[in-house]
XYZ file of C-alpha atoms in Angstrom:
434
model
C 78.793 -52.865 1.729
C 80.167 -55.916 3.453
C 80.984 -59.198 1.797
C 78.063 -60.778 3.620
C 75.677 -58.133 2.237
C 77.141 -58.629 -1.135
C 76.429 -62.433 -1.379
C 73.419 -62.963 0.876
C 71.068 -62.370 -2.070
C 72.878 -64.851 -4.326
C 73.012 -67.476 -1.622
C 69.282 -67.112 -1.049
C 68.514 -67.439 -4.836
C 70.750 -70.489 -5.109
C 68.890 -72.162 -2.182
C 65.532 -71.463 -3.556
C 66.525 -72.914 -6.917
C 67.139 -76.218 -5.170
C 63.735 -77.849 -4.907
C 63.343 -79.301 -1.353
C 59.555 -79.598 -1.261
C 58.370 -81.588 1.695
C 55.100 -83.489 0.955
C 54.803 -85.021 4.395
C 54.296 -88.822 4.054
C 54.722 -88.706 0.295
C 58.216 -89.006 -1.175
C 59.699 -85.655 -2.254
C 63.045 -84.592 -3.601
C 64.459 -84.355 -0.124
C 67.115 -81.998 1.231
C 70.255 -83.775 0.205
C 71.170 -81.412 -2.651
C 70.655 -78.394 -0.542
C 72.636 -79.962 2.329
C 75.538 -80.588 -0.070
C 75.381 -77.072 -1.209
C 75.497 -75.639 2.398
C 78.353 -78.041 3.152
C 80.249 -76.827 0.078
C 79.786 -73.185 1.083
C 81.101 -73.834 4.536
C 83.927 -76.000 3.158
C 85.101 -73.217 0.810
C 86.017 -71.062 3.722
C 87.551 -73.712 5.821
C 84.570 -74.856 8.054
C 84.103 -78.580 8.116
C 80.691 -80.100 8.536
C 78.912 -83.435 8.368
C 75.728 -84.415 6.636
C 73.346 -86.610 8.595
C 70.703 -88.707 6.702
C 67.648 -90.038 8.567
C 66.735 -91.919 5.471
C 67.915 -91.708 1.810
C 67.757 -88.054 0.639
C 66.605 -86.624 4.052
C 69.581 -84.866 4.985
C 70.780 -82.298 7.741
C 74.018 -80.487 7.967
C 75.884 -79.789 11.282
C 79.056 -77.735 11.653
C 80.996 -76.719 14.789
C 82.522 -73.176 14.606
C 84.123 -70.615 16.950
C 85.195 -71.082 20.455
C 88.267 -73.104 20.740
C 90.929 -73.716 23.426
C 91.845 -70.184 23.980
C 88.318 -68.840 24.684
C 87.438 -70.989 27.549
C 83.812 -70.895 26.870
C 81.818 -73.945 27.148
C 78.286 -72.410 26.756
C 77.555 -73.171 23.033
C 75.052 -71.349 21.005
C 73.004 -73.207 18.398
C 72.097 -71.396 15.194
C 69.608 -73.434 13.166
C 67.542 -73.295 10.048
C 65.677 -75.877 8.085
C 66.314 -76.746 4.368
C 62.851 -78.053 3.377
C 59.949 -76.008 2.050
C 56.293 -76.677 1.567
C 55.207 -77.457 -2.067
C 54.225 -74.812 -4.447
C 51.772 -75.151 -7.276
C 53.501 -73.216 -10.134
C 50.345 -72.264 -12.049
C 49.248 -70.214 -9.189
C 52.415 -68.092 -9.167
C 53.478 -64.967 -10.999
C 56.874 -66.338 -11.408
C 58.414 -69.966 -11.272
C 58.455 -70.747 -7.565
C 61.918 -72.369 -7.852
C 63.500 -69.713 -10.037
C 64.886 -67.417 -7.317
C 63.978 -64.530 -9.655
C 64.620 -60.887 -8.638
C 61.648 -58.634 -9.472
C 60.447 -55.265 -8.109
C 63.179 -55.384 -5.420
C 62.330 -58.654 -4.055
C 63.750 -62.226 -4.362
C 60.807 -64.504 -5.311
C 60.428 -68.142 -4.647
C 59.288 -70.939 -2.336
C 61.342 -70.704 0.826
C 62.192 -66.895 0.400
C 60.729 -66.283 3.710
C 60.315 -69.705 5.224
C 63.263 -70.067 5.499
C 65.960 -69.968 3.058
C 66.389 -66.286 3.513
C 67.701 -66.926 7.077
C 69.915 -69.858 5.941
C 71.467 -67.419 3.466
C 71.954 -64.814 6.148
C 73.702 -67.364 8.435
C 75.782 -68.625 5.507
C 76.817 -65.099 4.310
C 77.720 -63.857 7.742
C 79.714 -66.918 8.838
C 81.556 -67.071 5.569
C 82.521 -63.435 5.740
C 83.570 -63.669 9.378
C 85.610 -66.893 8.791
C 87.366 -65.163 5.740
C 88.213 -62.078 7.757
C 89.182 -63.945 10.883
C 86.342 -62.490 13.080
C 85.517 -65.926 14.662
C 83.351 -65.746 17.934
C 84.919 -66.755 21.153
C 81.698 -68.605 21.973
C 81.373 -72.136 20.466
C 78.744 -72.007 17.751
C 76.897 -75.018 16.336
C 75.409 -74.463 12.773
C 72.519 -76.821 11.980
C 70.558 -76.791 8.700
C 67.882 -79.483 9.134
C 65.453 -81.679 7.201
C 61.743 -82.184 7.501
C 60.734 -79.158 9.687
C 57.689 -78.544 7.538
C 56.315 -81.980 8.584
C 57.261 -81.702 12.316
C 61.009 -82.267 12.131
C 60.889 -86.042 13.001
C 63.391 -86.749 10.170
C 65.553 -83.748 10.915
C 65.905 -81.968 14.197
C 64.337 -84.867 16.150
C 67.000 -87.214 14.708
C 69.822 -84.917 15.817
C 68.397 -84.740 19.294
C 67.631 -88.402 19.608
C 70.591 -89.873 17.752
C 73.297 -87.295 17.853
C 72.847 -85.442 21.151
C 76.709 -85.232 21.523
C 76.658 -82.660 18.673
C 74.441 -80.303 20.696
C 75.163 -81.207 24.282
C 77.312 -78.072 24.941
C 74.633 -75.635 23.667
C 72.838 -73.643 26.279
C 70.886 -71.392 23.925
C 69.455 -71.627 20.415
C 68.346 -69.167 17.792
C 66.247 -70.057 14.790
C 63.401 -68.907 12.559
C 60.328 -66.695 12.659
C 61.450 -63.764 14.699
C 63.249 -60.389 14.281
C 61.047 -59.268 11.521
C 59.347 -55.995 11.704
C 55.703 -54.933 11.699
C 54.230 -51.546 11.986
C 52.002 -50.238 14.713
C 50.617 -46.726 14.444
C 53.567 -45.743 12.188
C 56.098 -47.133 14.653
C 58.225 -49.977 13.485
C 58.271 -52.989 16.036
C 60.514 -55.967 15.761
C 59.144 -59.272 17.079
C 61.422 -61.829 18.648
C 59.946 -65.244 19.168
C 60.149 -66.275 22.673
C 57.491 -68.889 22.887
C 55.519 -71.342 20.648
C 52.237 -73.053 20.943
C 52.043 -76.864 21.199
C 51.034 -78.807 18.260
C 48.562 -81.717 18.403
C 47.834 -83.306 15.034
C 45.005 -85.701 15.837
C 43.133 -88.428 14.084
C 39.630 -88.893 15.363
C 37.883 -92.156 14.671
C 34.267 -93.023 15.224
C 32.937 -96.594 14.911
C 29.429 -97.768 14.483
C 27.122 -100.360 12.901
C 27.175 -100.948 9.117
C 23.723 -101.016 7.367
C 21.723 -100.050 4.391
C 21.377 -96.319 3.667
C 17.653 -96.567 3.446
C 17.023 -97.812 6.954
C 16.959 -96.134 10.334
C 20.422 -96.470 11.977
C 21.103 -94.818 15.419
C 24.679 -96.053 15.412
C 25.948 -94.110 12.383
C 29.684 -93.254 12.836
C 29.559 -90.397 10.360
C 26.794 -88.706 12.343
C 28.685 -89.165 15.563
C 31.935 -87.871 14.170
C 30.251 -84.920 12.380
C 28.731 -83.722 15.540
C 32.164 -83.875 17.240
C 33.864 -82.000 14.409
C 31.115 -79.331 14.530
C 31.602 -78.846 18.277
C 35.387 -78.639 17.824
C 35.337 -76.277 14.948
C 32.816 -73.894 16.606
C 34.201 -73.812 20.037
C 35.156 -70.434 21.296
C 38.392 -70.737 23.233
C 38.898 -67.997 25.738
C 41.682 -65.418 25.655
C 44.543 -66.515 27.930
C 47.560 -64.292 28.104
C 51.022 -65.872 28.543
C 53.946 -63.851 29.990
C 55.338 -63.361 26.485
C 52.092 -61.929 25.191
C 51.548 -59.793 28.265
C 54.966 -58.187 27.438
C 54.091 -57.740 23.818
C 50.690 -56.285 24.493
C 52.210 -53.957 26.995
C 54.591 -52.609 24.278
C 51.578 -52.233 21.927
C 49.437 -50.547 24.560
C 52.127 -48.042 25.227
C 52.118 -47.100 21.549
C 48.289 -47.084 21.272
C 47.836 -45.317 24.575
C 45.795 -48.078 26.046
C 46.461 -50.414 29.133
C 46.269 -54.089 27.985
C 43.880 -56.454 29.577
C 42.308 -59.850 28.443
C 39.228 -57.974 27.557
C 40.944 -55.545 25.029
C 43.705 -57.975 23.837
C 42.014 -58.737 20.617
C 41.570 -54.936 19.941
C 45.247 -54.271 20.596
C 46.211 -57.019 18.266
C 44.307 -55.374 15.559
C 46.846 -52.722 15.599
C 49.257 -54.983 13.744
C 47.165 -54.910 10.739
C 47.685 -57.946 8.456
C 50.032 -59.407 11.004
C 47.145 -59.859 13.354
C 46.318 -62.935 11.384
C 49.248 -64.749 13.062
C 49.573 -62.875 16.269
C 45.870 -63.123 17.112
C 46.084 -66.881 17.102
C 48.474 -66.653 20.104
C 45.784 -65.239 22.413
C 44.024 -68.567 22.704
C 43.973 -72.272 21.948
C 42.846 -73.090 18.376
C 41.326 -76.357 17.003
C 40.518 -76.741 13.171
C 39.163 -79.819 11.555
C 41.229 -80.201 8.280
C 40.441 -83.622 6.732
C 37.548 -86.141 6.753
C 37.119 -89.743 5.465
C 34.300 -92.302 5.490
C 32.278 -94.656 3.389
C 32.500 -96.342 0.030
C 28.986 -96.296 -1.488
C 26.166 -93.821 -1.255
C 23.576 -96.392 0.102
C 25.918 -98.112 2.595
C 26.413 -96.887 6.147
C 30.035 -97.581 7.001
C 31.418 -99.055 10.175
C 33.982 -96.288 10.565
C 34.518 -92.718 9.998
C 37.745 -90.708 10.407
C 38.857 -86.997 10.569
C 41.939 -85.009 11.263
C 42.169 -82.023 13.550
C 44.884 -79.430 13.896
C 45.169 -78.240 17.513
C 47.514 -75.556 18.741
C 47.622 -74.890 22.361
C 49.299 -72.316 24.666
C 52.201 -72.870 26.910
C 50.821 -73.372 30.474
C 47.344 -74.443 29.365
C 48.029 -77.900 28.144
C 45.836 -79.678 30.599
C 42.898 -77.301 30.006
C 43.257 -77.828 26.242
C 43.124 -81.704 26.341
C 40.366 -81.883 28.933
C 38.168 -79.483 26.857
C 38.875 -81.390 23.624
C 37.925 -84.627 25.296
C 34.531 -83.077 26.278
C 33.931 -81.695 22.780
C 34.623 -85.032 21.141
C 32.135 -86.700 23.461
C 31.440 -90.399 23.793
C 32.427 -92.936 21.074
C 35.363 -90.950 19.555
C 38.963 -92.383 19.762
C 41.825 -89.905 19.577
C 45.246 -90.768 18.132
C 48.083 -88.367 17.751
C 50.119 -88.039 14.492
C 52.169 -85.328 16.286
C 51.902 -84.251 19.878
C 54.608 -81.676 20.496
C 54.609 -79.614 23.715
C 54.603 -75.729 23.780
C 57.443 -73.849 25.096
C 58.158 -70.373 26.641
C 61.648 -68.900 27.333
C 61.995 -65.787 29.669
C 62.710 -62.637 27.679
C 65.736 -61.601 29.514
C 69.525 -62.118 29.615
C 72.573 -61.498 27.614
C 71.250 -63.100 24.330
C 68.071 -61.028 24.274
C 70.164 -57.868 24.872
C 72.447 -58.851 21.891
C 69.303 -59.288 19.691
C 67.758 -56.110 20.748
C 70.932 -53.931 20.366
C 71.877 -55.405 17.132
C 68.475 -54.376 15.651
C 68.470 -50.941 17.366
C 71.969 -50.336 15.891
C 70.520 -50.748 12.388
C 67.160 -49.137 13.054
C 67.562 -46.666 15.940
C 63.923 -45.524 16.028
C 62.484 -48.939 16.320
C 60.965 -50.811 19.192
C 61.737 -54.531 20.019
C 59.339 -56.971 21.894
C 58.820 -60.760 22.257
C 55.924 -62.682 20.777
C 54.379 -66.186 20.881
C 54.491 -68.069 17.691
C 51.177 -69.660 16.608
C 52.788 -72.475 14.561
C 55.732 -74.713 15.372
C 59.446 -74.802 14.481
C 62.485 -76.948 15.134
C 62.901 -75.085 18.423
C 60.484 -77.585 20.016
C 63.019 -80.364 19.589
C 66.091 -78.408 20.719
C 64.177 -77.210 23.761
C 64.007 -80.770 24.876
C 67.766 -80.665 25.537
C 67.292 -77.760 27.999
C 68.276 -74.905 25.679
C 66.804 -71.347 26.033
C 65.363 -70.841 22.539
C 64.384 -67.884 20.510
C 63.335 -66.952 16.909
C 65.522 -64.197 15.361
C 65.679 -64.033 11.583
C 65.995 -60.264 11.204
C 64.197 -58.434 8.406
C 63.245 -54.728 8.151
C 59.959 -54.854 6.083
C 57.969 -52.213 4.248
C 54.738 -51.242 6.029
C 52.577 -52.184 3.047
C 53.980 -55.861 2.781
C 51.501 -58.449 4.081
C 54.356 -60.454 5.283
C 52.571 -63.164 7.331
C 50.482 -64.026 4.159
C 53.704 -65.037 2.464
C 54.397 -68.038 4.846
C 53.406 -71.045 2.768
C 51.583 -68.636 0.541
C 51.557 -67.922 -3.237
C 54.220 -65.530 -4.639
C 56.430 -65.848 -1.583
C 59.109 -63.318 -1.632
C 61.548 -61.196 0.533
C 62.836 -57.676 -0.065
C 66.384 -57.565 -1.261
C 67.205 -54.802 1.132
C 65.651 -56.779 3.904
C 68.096 -59.613 3.236
C 70.991 -57.122 3.361
C 69.652 -55.617 6.556
C 69.441 -59.085 8.086
C 73.040 -59.926 7.201
C 74.113 -56.708 8.895
C 72.150 -57.417 12.117
C 73.346 -60.855 12.261
C 76.892 -59.752 11.938
C 76.464 -57.334 14.924
C 74.670 -59.995 16.843
C 77.592 -62.391 16.583
C 79.891 -59.632 17.892
C 77.936 -59.787 21.153
C 77.070 -63.295 21.728
């Protein structure tokens, strides 16, 4: 067992024990303590780093590693992970969500899969390679960011907007939510993220005429907004296959013995079992009303009603999404954007893809590897703006019975100990080839 395999579990547990809950607009503990921990782990093996705060406590860490004057390579690779996690209600968990407890062969805790596991893999592998002198010829930028769970505006976005010089040499980037295994008809299939849906967090506002609740009022903003929300929530968005999903479904169709088409795409996705929850959302645009607010007394019709909608749209179908949304809202509804981040899709080819595939196959020879489209968003959206080819590759070999996608932001989040060790081995092989 390598040094990286030996320490990846302890690094993951240490990171989980640092509460970095991100409450969105409400103050939280921030990422500063975790950033200082990461910086200390890098400094211990002779890798210098800098901590960048967007505001007090909201901290990201960046380190430059590898390359050098003798390599001659200028095409940097960004390896990035985020330090923040979503909140956890301790009373709902079997264990303290910030204990990093090991139980039943798993490391338990908030961030175990999203994404302190990958941070631990990166730290473990980089530390081991630095100690043993196995430093990549390619320049590597390591970034551990703040605020990803609220859209990354105080983390990755700050690096892109205010410190682009740190990333200017990077032509490719690798981050979270890819490289994990799922099982299709008994065959292990590793999914590499090669695309993400766009994210539109919208505030809808309807305005009308105030009045007494006992009287007829045909200009009631709550009625108008409710109709819009009902149409948005019930709308059946059509199946639309991007190049990434066509490639993935072709791989599944080969296993299932069925040629993929838009008509049978949903049936093929069902072959993923519980993972279909996430992958199925990448076949079409999605709009979900999530919050409403209006009024202050039961017998008073208010002048204004508001609601929030979470919209996720496919790369290449942006115009169709917003045109349809406008029609669903109808007249008298104003749309403001809390977040409006564009989707992205990177061609699934080239040397970096080959390195990811071969490093997985070397550790799991009977497996298949294919790209997929991520239904949610990651910091890759920000780094993509600098022209990088971006992928998600946090390798984990998972047991077939584990409902892995339910653990993202879920109760009793946990990651298998042997999956962490597997990930460290794969990442080590990957860095040999980049």
